XYZ file of C-alpha atoms in Angstrom:
158
model
C -0.274 -0.017 0.122
C 1.309 3.431 -0.862
C 0.669 6.914 0.665
C -1.582 7.867 -2.202
C -4.052 5.286 -1.411
C -4.951 6.629 2.018
C -3.903 10.288 2.259
C -6.261 13.092 2.547
C -6.540 14.671 -0.812
C -8.260 17.968 -0.262
C -5.692 19.647 2.028
C -5.801 23.490 2.588
C -2.648 25.617 3.139
C -1.908 29.172 4.281
C 0.531 31.822 3.244
C 3.396 33.238 5.510
C 1.786 36.529 5.243
C -1.416 35.236 6.570
C -2.566 36.080 10.021
C -2.527 33.327 12.822
C -6.222 34.421 12.696
C -6.841 33.204 9.504
C -4.770 30.063 9.754
C -6.828 29.171 12.971
C -10.009 29.839 11.036
C -8.899 27.425 8.326
C -8.308 24.695 10.840
C -11.659 25.103 12.672
C -13.466 25.054 9.141
C -11.790 21.909 7.772
C -11.272 20.454 11.497
C -7.655 19.747 11.248
C -4.793 20.636 13.688
C -1.902 21.499 11.068
C -1.778 23.068 7.838
C 1.107 23.327 5.237
C 2.417 26.829 4.476
C 2.775 27.335 0.826
C 4.680 30.156 -1.140
C 1.385 30.556 -3.203
C -2.322 30.373 -2.204
C -2.909 27.505 -4.636
C -0.610 25.071 -2.865
C 2.833 25.408 -4.731
C 6.071 25.363 -2.948
C 5.497 24.011 0.646
C 7.791 26.177 2.835
C 6.553 25.141 6.328
C 3.802 23.672 8.745
C 1.867 25.560 11.273
C 0.019 23.749 13.992
C -2.639 24.816 16.368
C -0.143 24.373 19.059
C 2.293 26.659 17.165
C -0.469 29.295 17.082
C -1.140 29.152 20.759
C 2.297 29.357 21.892
C 3.107 32.255 19.490
C -0.006 34.327 20.769
C 0.958 33.580 24.366
C 4.709 34.431 24.057
C 4.013 37.661 21.854
C 1.129 38.662 23.764
C -0.891 40.082 20.680
C -4.251 39.213 19.173
C -4.129 36.416 16.421
C -4.915 39.012 13.754
C -1.644 40.967 14.488
C 0.495 38.056 14.097
C 1.601 36.379 10.912
C 2.124 32.676 9.887
C 5.628 33.229 8.833
C 6.841 33.979 12.484
C 5.104 30.968 13.854
C 5.396 28.091 11.432
C 7.958 25.330 11.553
C 10.410 25.702 8.508
C 11.763 22.337 8.885
C 9.576 20.427 6.676
C 9.650 16.518 6.318
C 7.402 15.425 3.611
C 6.224 12.440 1.489
C 5.586 11.509 -2.098
C 2.550 9.702 -3.320
C 4.276 6.539 -4.032
C 6.021 6.042 -0.720
C 4.985 3.276 1.172
C 3.169 3.233 4.602
C 6.121 1.796 6.092
C 8.169 4.641 5.013
C 5.481 7.254 6.031
C 5.362 5.776 9.398
C 9.187 5.996 9.758
C 9.434 9.560 8.592
C 6.734 10.361 11.390
C 8.736 8.821 13.822
C 11.988 10.239 13.233
C 10.371 13.957 12.812
C 8.175 13.334 15.701
C 5.305 14.635 13.934
C 1.486 13.309 13.453
C 0.938 14.889 10.039
C 3.085 15.038 6.876
C 2.460 16.917 3.474
C 2.381 14.998 0.378
C 4.143 16.712 -2.532
C 4.797 16.324 -6.178
C 7.999 16.457 -7.582
C 7.877 20.333 -8.142
C 7.111 20.795 -4.297
C 3.275 21.175 -4.911
C 0.841 20.191 -2.163
C -1.158 16.923 -3.243
C -2.491 16.112 0.233
C -1.724 15.114 3.856
C -1.138 12.087 5.453
C -1.826 11.820 9.303
C -1.119 9.296 11.786
C -4.958 9.003 11.949
C -5.072 8.031 8.349
C -2.662 5.247 9.065
C -4.678 4.251 12.096
C -7.602 3.771 10.112
C -5.944 1.734 7.353
C -4.377 -0.605 10.194
C -7.926 -1.056 11.579
C -9.446 -1.639 8.019
C -6.523 -4.434 7.509
C -7.335 -6.142 10.407
C -9.698 -8.689 8.876
C -7.019 -8.959 5.750
C -4.655 -12.115 5.611
C -1.673 -9.735 4.457
C -1.445 -6.563 6.594
C 0.770 -3.376 5.212
C 0.547 -1.855 8.869
C -0.925 -2.819 12.061
C -2.206 -1.083 15.484
C 0.710 -2.318 17.323
C 2.954 -0.443 14.847
C 0.762 2.435 15.013
C 0.863 2.344 18.781
C 4.758 2.289 18.753
C 4.904 5.567 16.315
C 2.667 7.532 18.495
C 4.757 6.495 21.508
C 7.863 7.725 19.965
C 6.117 10.833 18.458
C 4.943 11.504 22.113
C 8.189 10.522 23.966
C 9.934 13.418 26.077
C 12.474 15.446 24.165
C 15.691 13.894 23.685
C 17.664 16.780 24.989
C 17.436 18.473 28.146
C 16.814 21.958 29.010
C 19.672 24.000 31.019
C 18.362 25.102 34.460
């Protein structure tokens, strides 16, 4: 099984110059916790990712309304991504290494094709439960979630 078979195709994105209020509105409207940040509004050129947590933490530390803060200042610029032909095993490995629950799926030009989430993998594992040959299973998903949620590997100076 490959990423293209289970990814969410109607992914939405925002632009670095968008306000955090706009990004939060998109997350609310489309019931998602993260958005790719694209160079263009049409999904071309994935530059980063922004999560609901990024929005909250940026607003708290800047002590300004979301409408006065922009996505570019709060987004993560270290983006890991997948290709539509990547295996689900590869996708899970990338999530574990990057410690993320969601990954953009991009084409060869960096255009956004969709998103793959840990929830997508869990749904596929549940669907495969009755299949004779399993591509992915719930135990693997549990291990991936545990690795993503593990405490940071670095310690903060006191």
